[in-house]
Coordinates of C-alpha atoms and ligand atoms in Angstrom, one line a residue:
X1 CA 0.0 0.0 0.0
X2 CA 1.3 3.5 -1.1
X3 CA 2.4 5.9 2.1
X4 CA 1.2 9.4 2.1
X5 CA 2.8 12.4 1.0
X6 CA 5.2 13.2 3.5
X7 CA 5.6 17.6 3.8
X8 CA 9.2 18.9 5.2
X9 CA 9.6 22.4 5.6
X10 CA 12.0 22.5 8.8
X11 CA 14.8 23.7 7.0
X12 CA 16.4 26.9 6.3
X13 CA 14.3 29.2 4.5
X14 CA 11.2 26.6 4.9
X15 CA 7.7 27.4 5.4
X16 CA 4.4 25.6 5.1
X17 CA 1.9 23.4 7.3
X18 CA 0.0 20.3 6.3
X19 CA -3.6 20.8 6.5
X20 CA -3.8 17.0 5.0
X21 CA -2.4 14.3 2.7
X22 CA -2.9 11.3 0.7
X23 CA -1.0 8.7 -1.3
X24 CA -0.7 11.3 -4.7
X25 CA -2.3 14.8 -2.8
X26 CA -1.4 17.1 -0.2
X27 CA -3.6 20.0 1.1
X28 CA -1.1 22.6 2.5
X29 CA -1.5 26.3 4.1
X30 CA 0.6 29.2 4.0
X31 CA 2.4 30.3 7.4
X32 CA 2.5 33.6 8.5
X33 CA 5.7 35.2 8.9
X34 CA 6.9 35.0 12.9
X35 CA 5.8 37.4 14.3
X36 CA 3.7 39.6 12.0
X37 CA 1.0 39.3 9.8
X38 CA 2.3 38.9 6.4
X39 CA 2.2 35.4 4.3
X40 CA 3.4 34.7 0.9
X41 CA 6.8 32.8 1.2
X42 CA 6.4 28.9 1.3
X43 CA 9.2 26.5 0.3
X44 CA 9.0 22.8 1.4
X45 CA 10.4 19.1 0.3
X46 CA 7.2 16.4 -0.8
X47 CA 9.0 12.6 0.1
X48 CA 6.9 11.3 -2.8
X49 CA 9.3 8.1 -3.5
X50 CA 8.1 6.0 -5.6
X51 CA 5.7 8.3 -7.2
X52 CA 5.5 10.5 -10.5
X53 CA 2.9 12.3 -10.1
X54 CA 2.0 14.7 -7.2
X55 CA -0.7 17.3 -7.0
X56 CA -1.0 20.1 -4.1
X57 CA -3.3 22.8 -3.0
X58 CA -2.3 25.7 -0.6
X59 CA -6.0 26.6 0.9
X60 CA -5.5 29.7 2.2
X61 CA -3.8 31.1 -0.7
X62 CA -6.5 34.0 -0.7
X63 CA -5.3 35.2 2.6
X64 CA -2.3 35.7 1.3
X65 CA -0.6 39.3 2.2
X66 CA -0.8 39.5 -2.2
X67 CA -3.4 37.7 -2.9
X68 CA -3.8 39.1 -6.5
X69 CA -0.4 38.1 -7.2
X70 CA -1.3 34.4 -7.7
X71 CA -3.0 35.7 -11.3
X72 CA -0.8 34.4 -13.5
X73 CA 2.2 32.6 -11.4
X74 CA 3.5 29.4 -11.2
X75 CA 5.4 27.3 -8.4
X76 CA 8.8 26.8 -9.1
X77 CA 9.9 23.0 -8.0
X78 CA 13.1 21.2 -8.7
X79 CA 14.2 17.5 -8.3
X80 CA 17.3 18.2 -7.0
X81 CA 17.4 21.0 -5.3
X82 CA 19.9 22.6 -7.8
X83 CA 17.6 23.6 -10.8
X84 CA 14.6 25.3 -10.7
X85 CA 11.5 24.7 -13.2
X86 CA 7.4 26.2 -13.6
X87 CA 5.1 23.2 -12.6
X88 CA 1.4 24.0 -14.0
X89 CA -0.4 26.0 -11.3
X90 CA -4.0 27.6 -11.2
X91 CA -5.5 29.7 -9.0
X92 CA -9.3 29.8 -8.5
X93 CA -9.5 32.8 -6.5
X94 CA -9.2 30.8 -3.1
X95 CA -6.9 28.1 -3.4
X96 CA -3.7 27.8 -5.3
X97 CA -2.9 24.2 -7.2
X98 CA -0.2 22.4 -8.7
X99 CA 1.2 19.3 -9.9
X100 CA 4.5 17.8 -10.8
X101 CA 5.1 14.6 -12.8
X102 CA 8.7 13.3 -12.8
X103 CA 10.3 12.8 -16.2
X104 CA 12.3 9.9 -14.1
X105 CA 13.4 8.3 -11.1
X106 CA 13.7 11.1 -8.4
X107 CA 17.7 10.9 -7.3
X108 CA 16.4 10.9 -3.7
X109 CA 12.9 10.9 -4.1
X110 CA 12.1 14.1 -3.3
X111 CA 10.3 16.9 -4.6
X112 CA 11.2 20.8 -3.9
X113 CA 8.5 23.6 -4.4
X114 CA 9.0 27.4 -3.2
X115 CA 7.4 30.8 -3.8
X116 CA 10.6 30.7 -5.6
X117 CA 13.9 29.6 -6.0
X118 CA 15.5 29.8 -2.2
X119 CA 18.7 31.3 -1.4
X120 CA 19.9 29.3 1.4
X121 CA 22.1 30.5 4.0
X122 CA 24.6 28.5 2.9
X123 CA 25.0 30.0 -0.1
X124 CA 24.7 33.3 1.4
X125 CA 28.0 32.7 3.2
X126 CA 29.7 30.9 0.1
X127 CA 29.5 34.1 -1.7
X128 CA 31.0 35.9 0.9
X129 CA 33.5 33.8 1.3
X130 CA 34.4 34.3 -2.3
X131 CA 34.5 38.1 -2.2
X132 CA 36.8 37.4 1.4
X133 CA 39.7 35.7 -1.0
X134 CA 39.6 38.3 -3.4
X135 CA 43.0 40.0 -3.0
X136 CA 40.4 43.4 -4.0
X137 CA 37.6 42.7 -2.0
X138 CA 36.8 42.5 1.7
X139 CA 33.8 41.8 3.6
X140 CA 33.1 43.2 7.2
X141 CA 30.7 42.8 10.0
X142 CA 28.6 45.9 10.2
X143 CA 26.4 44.7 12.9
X144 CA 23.9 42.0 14.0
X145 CA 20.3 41.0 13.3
X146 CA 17.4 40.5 15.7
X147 CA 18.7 36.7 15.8
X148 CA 22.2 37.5 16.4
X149 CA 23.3 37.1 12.8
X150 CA 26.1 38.9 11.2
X151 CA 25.3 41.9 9.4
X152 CA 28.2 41.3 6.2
X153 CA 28.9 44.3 4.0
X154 CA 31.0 42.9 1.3
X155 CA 33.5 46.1 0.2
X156 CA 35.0 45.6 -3.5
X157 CA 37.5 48.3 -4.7
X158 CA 39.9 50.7 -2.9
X159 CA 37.7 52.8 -0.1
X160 CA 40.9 54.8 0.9
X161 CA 40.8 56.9 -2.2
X162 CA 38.1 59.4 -2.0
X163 CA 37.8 60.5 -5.5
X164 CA 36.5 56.9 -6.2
X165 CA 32.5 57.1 -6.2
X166 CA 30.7 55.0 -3.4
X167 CA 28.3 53.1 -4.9
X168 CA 25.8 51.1 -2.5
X169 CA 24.0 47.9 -3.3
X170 CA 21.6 46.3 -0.7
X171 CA 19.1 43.5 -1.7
X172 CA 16.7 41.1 0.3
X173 CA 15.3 43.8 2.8
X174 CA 12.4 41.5 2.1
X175 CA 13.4 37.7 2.9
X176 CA 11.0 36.8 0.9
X177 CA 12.2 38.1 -2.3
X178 CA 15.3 35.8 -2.8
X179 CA 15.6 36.7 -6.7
X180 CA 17.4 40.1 -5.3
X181 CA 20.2 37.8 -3.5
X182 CA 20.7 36.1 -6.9
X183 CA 21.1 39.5 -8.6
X184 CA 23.8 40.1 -6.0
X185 CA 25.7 36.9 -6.8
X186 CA 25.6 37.6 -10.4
X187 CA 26.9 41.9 -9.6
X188 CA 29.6 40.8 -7.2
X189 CA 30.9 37.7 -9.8
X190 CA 31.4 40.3 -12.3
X191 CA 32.9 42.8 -9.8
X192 CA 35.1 40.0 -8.1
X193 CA 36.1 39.0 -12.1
X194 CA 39.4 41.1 -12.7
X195 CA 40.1 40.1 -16.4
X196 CA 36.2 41.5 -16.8
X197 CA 36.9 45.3 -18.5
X198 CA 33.8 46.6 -17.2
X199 CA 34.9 45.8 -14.3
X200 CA 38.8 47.2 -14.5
X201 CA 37.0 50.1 -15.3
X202 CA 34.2 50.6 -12.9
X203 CA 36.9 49.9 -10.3
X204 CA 39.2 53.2 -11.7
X205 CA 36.2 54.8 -10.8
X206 CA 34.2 53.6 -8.2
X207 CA 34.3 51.4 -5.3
X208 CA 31.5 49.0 -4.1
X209 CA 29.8 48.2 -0.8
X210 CA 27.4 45.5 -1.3
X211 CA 25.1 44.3 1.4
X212 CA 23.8 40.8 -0.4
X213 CA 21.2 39.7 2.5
X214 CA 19.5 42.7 4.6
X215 CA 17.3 40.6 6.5
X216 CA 19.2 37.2 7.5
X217 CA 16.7 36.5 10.2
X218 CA 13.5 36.2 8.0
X219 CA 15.5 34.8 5.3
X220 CA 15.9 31.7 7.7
X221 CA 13.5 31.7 9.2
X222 CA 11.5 31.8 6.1
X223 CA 9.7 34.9 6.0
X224 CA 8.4 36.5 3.6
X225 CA 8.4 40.6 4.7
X226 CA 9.6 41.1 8.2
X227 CA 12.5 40.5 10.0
X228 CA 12.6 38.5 13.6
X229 CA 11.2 41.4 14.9
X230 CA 7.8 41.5 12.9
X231 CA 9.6 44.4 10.8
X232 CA 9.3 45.4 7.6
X233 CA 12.7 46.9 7.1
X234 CA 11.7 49.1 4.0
X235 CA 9.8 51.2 6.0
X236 CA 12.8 52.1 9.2
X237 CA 14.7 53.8 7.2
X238 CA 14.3 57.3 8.9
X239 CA 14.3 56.3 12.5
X240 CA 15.4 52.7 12.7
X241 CA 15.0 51.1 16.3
X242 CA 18.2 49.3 17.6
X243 CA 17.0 46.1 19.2
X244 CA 13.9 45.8 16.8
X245 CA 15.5 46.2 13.6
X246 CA 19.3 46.6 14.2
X247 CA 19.6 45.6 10.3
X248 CA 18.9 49.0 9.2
X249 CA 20.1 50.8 12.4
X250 CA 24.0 49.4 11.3
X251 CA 23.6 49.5 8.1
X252 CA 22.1 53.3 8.1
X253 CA 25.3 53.9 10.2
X254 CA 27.8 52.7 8.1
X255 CA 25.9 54.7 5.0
X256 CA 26.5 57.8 7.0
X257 CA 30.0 56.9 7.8
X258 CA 31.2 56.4 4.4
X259 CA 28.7 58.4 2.1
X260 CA 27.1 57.7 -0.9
X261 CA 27.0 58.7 -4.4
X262 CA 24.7 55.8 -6.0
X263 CA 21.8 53.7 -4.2
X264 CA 20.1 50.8 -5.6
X265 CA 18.0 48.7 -3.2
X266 CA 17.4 45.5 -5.5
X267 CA 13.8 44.1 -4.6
X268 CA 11.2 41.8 -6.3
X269 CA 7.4 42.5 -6.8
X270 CA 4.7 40.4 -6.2
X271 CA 2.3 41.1 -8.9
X272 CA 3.8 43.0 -12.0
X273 CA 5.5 40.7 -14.4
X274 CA 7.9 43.0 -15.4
X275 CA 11.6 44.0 -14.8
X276 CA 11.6 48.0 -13.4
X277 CA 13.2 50.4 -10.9
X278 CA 11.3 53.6 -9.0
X279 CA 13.0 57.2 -8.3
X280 CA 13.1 59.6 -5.5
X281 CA 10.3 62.3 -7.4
X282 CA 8.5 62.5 -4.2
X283 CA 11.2 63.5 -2.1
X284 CA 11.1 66.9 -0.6
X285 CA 14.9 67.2 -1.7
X286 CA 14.6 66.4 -5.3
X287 CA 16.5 68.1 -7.8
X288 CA 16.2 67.7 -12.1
X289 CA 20.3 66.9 -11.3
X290 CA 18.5 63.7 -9.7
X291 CA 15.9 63.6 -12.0
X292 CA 18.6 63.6 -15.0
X293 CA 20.5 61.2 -13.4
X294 CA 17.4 58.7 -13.4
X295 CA 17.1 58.7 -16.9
X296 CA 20.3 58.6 -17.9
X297 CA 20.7 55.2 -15.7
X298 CA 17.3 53.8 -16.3
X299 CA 17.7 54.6 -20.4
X300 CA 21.5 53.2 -20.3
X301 CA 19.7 49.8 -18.6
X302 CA 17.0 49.5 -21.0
X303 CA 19.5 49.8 -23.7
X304 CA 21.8 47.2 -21.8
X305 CA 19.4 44.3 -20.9
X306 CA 16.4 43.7 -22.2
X307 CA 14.7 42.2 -19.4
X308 CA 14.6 45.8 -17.7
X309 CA 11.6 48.4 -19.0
X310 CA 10.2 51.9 -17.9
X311 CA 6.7 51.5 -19.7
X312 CA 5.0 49.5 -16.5
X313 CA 6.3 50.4 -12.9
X314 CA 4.8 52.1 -9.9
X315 CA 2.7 55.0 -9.9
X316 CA 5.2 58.0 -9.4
X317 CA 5.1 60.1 -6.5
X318 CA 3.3 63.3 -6.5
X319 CA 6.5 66.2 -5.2
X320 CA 6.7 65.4 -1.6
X321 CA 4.9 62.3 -1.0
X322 CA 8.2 60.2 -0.9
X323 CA 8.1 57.3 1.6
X324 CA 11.2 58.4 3.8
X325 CA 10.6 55.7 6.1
X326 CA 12.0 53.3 2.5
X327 CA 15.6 53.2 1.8
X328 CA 16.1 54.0 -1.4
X329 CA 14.0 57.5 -0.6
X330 CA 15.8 57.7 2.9
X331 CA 19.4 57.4 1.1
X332 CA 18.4 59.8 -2.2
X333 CA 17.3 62.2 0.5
X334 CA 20.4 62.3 2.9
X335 CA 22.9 62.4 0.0
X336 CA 21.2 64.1 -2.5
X337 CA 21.7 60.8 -4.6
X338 CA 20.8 58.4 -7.5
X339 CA 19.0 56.1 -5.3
X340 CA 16.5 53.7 -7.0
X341 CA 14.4 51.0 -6.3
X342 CA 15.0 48.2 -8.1
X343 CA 12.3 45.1 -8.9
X344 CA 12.0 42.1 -10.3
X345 CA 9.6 39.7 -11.0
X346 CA 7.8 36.9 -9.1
X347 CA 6.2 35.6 -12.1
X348 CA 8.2 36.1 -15.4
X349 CA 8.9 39.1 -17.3
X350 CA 6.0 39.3 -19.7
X351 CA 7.9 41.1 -22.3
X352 CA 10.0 37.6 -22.5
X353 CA 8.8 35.3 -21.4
X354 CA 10.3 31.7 -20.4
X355 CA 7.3 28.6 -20.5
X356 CA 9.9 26.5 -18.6
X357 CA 11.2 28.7 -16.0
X358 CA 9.6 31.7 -15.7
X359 CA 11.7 34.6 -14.2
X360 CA 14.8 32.7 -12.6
X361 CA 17.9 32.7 -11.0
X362 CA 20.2 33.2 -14.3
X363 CA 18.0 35.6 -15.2
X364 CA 18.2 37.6 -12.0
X365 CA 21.9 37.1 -11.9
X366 CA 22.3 38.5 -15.8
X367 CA 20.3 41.9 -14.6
X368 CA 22.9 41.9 -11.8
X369 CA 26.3 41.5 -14.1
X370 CA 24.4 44.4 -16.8
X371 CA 23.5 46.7 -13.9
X372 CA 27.1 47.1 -13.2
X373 CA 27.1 48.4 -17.0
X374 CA 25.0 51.3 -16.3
X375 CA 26.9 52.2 -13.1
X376 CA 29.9 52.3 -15.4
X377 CA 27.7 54.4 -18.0
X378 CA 26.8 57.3 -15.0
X379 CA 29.5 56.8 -13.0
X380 CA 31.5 60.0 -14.1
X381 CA 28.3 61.9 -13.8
X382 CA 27.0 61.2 -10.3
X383 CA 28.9 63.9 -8.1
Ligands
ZN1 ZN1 10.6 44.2 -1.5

């Protein structure tokens, strides 16, 4: 007689419960993040050995925190662990379904589904350990997380010469939105890659700090929006509390210590299928210098990759709404910077889109090595 299903998500970056299973079904439900509100993330391993075929339904999927961005996405899953693939999914306006049937033998038997494709902790510290052995790159310990986790702000260029412009990158504010850690691993291979000319000559002119996980905390524990807290740490970024989200606090102190002349606070959206970055036109500060700027880098990235677009984005700012409370408005505003927002899809990039794996990893990591290209384009410009 065939077992049930068995559901695993105690592991880094897991998240799901079992409402119920059978031999070739599960019925599953989204978890809230720890200790706020917000649901959206799930990842978790099916042990469906010797099966091929297994079909799962999360029944709360309407209570999601995005509950319209289930319109048109699919699961990711993989066999191994390694690669990532689009299993068929529909959503009926209450619960979200899929399936997977194996092409073959499983090489352990399990199955792996996420919101998306995880970026474990492991890896985390594997790419920092990778910038550490560059002879140009160093990464330090800016602070700790609710949890006790390091803070790591990788540092790629010389920082003792002042001319050279400081150009910030932070990404995964958001736990949930893994894609902007695989960005991250695709920017700081390039910028770790000395034969690379773009990079010999973004590093005559710049030097990086790069914080590749914002939010180590949630990313483990496998939130989707808030830290261990219950914070959203896109919205401390003008008075961020020390013990409930000492992420930003030590971040926002090392910003002010060494200054910036570029922002870009890589994130992913939800709902729009589309690859875009938001500006600072609502801060009270704004300048056309800024305003320039924006165009020049957003129109250099369009030209660059075309995954990235300026027709479909967020509703701009009317003068003086600006959220200062989110980074990239917080930074823009206290160094009268380029500081943009930069998302991502969930889904896939409707403009291009990929049947088998949607919006993924390489994809993410490709934007990440052509960003670099339009820092290099403005680079001269941003003082
Ligand atoms: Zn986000």
């Amino acid at each position: 007689m065939a077992r049930t299903i068995a559901i695993d998500a105690d592991f880094d970056g897991g998240s799901i419960a079992v409402v119920g299973a059978d031999e070739v079904s599960v019925d599953l439900s989204l978890v809230p993040d720890n200790a706020s509100e917000h649901m959206q993330w799930f990842s978790f391993r099916a042990h469906v050995k010797p099966r091929k075929r297994a079909a799962f339904r999360i029944t709360n999927a309407s209570e999601a925190t995005y509950a319209n961005a289930w319109e048109g996405y699919r699961v990711v899953a993989s066999e191994d662990g390694e690669t990532w693939f689009r299993v068929p999914t529909e959503y009926d306006g209450e619960v979200l379904s899929f399936e997977h049937v194996s092409r073959g033998p499983l090489p352990h038997g399990v199955l792996h589904f996420a919101y998306f494709a995880p970026y474990p902790w492991e890896r985390h510290v594997a790419l920092l350990e990778r910038a550490d052995a560059s002879t140009f790159a160093r990464v330090e310990t800016v602070g700790q997380s609710v949890d006790g986790r390091p803070m790591s702000l990788v540092v790629i260029g010389d920082e003792d010469d002042d001319d050279k412009r400081r150009v910030w990158i932070n990404a995964r504010q958001h736990p949930g939105e893994t894609g902007a850690e695989w960005f991250m691993e695709g920017a700081i291979a390039r910028l770790l890659d000395a034969s690379d000319p773009v990079t010999q000559a973004l590093l005559e002119k710049a030097c990086f700090f790069l914080v590749p996980n914002m939010n180590p905390d949630g990313s483990v524990r496998g939130n989707h929006r808030t830290n261990a807290a219950g914070r959203d740490l896109n919205r401390q970024w003008d008075a961020p509390d020390e013990e409930e989200s000492p992420e930003v606090f030590s971040v926002r102190e090392k910003l002010q210590e060494i200054g910036c002349d570029l922002f870009l606070d890589v994130h992913a959206d939800e709902q729009n299928p589309y690859v875009f970055a938001a500006g600072c036109e609502g801060n009270p500060g704004y300048t056309d210098r800024i305003d320039e700027l924006e165009d020049a880098f957003m129109d250099s990235l369009v030209a660059l990759d075309t995954d990235f677009q300026r027709e479909y984005g967020y509703d701009r700012d009317d003068p003086g709404d600006g959220d200062l409370s989110a980074a990239a408005n917080w930074v823009g505003e206290e160094f009268d910077c380029l500081s943009l927002t930069l998302e991502m899809p969930f889904k896939d990039n409707a403009n291009d889109p990929d049947p088998e794996k949607g919006w993924s990893p390489d994809r993410a990591k490709h934007l990440g090595r052509t960003t670099l290209e339009s820092v290099l384009v403005c680079a001269d410009t941003l003082r």
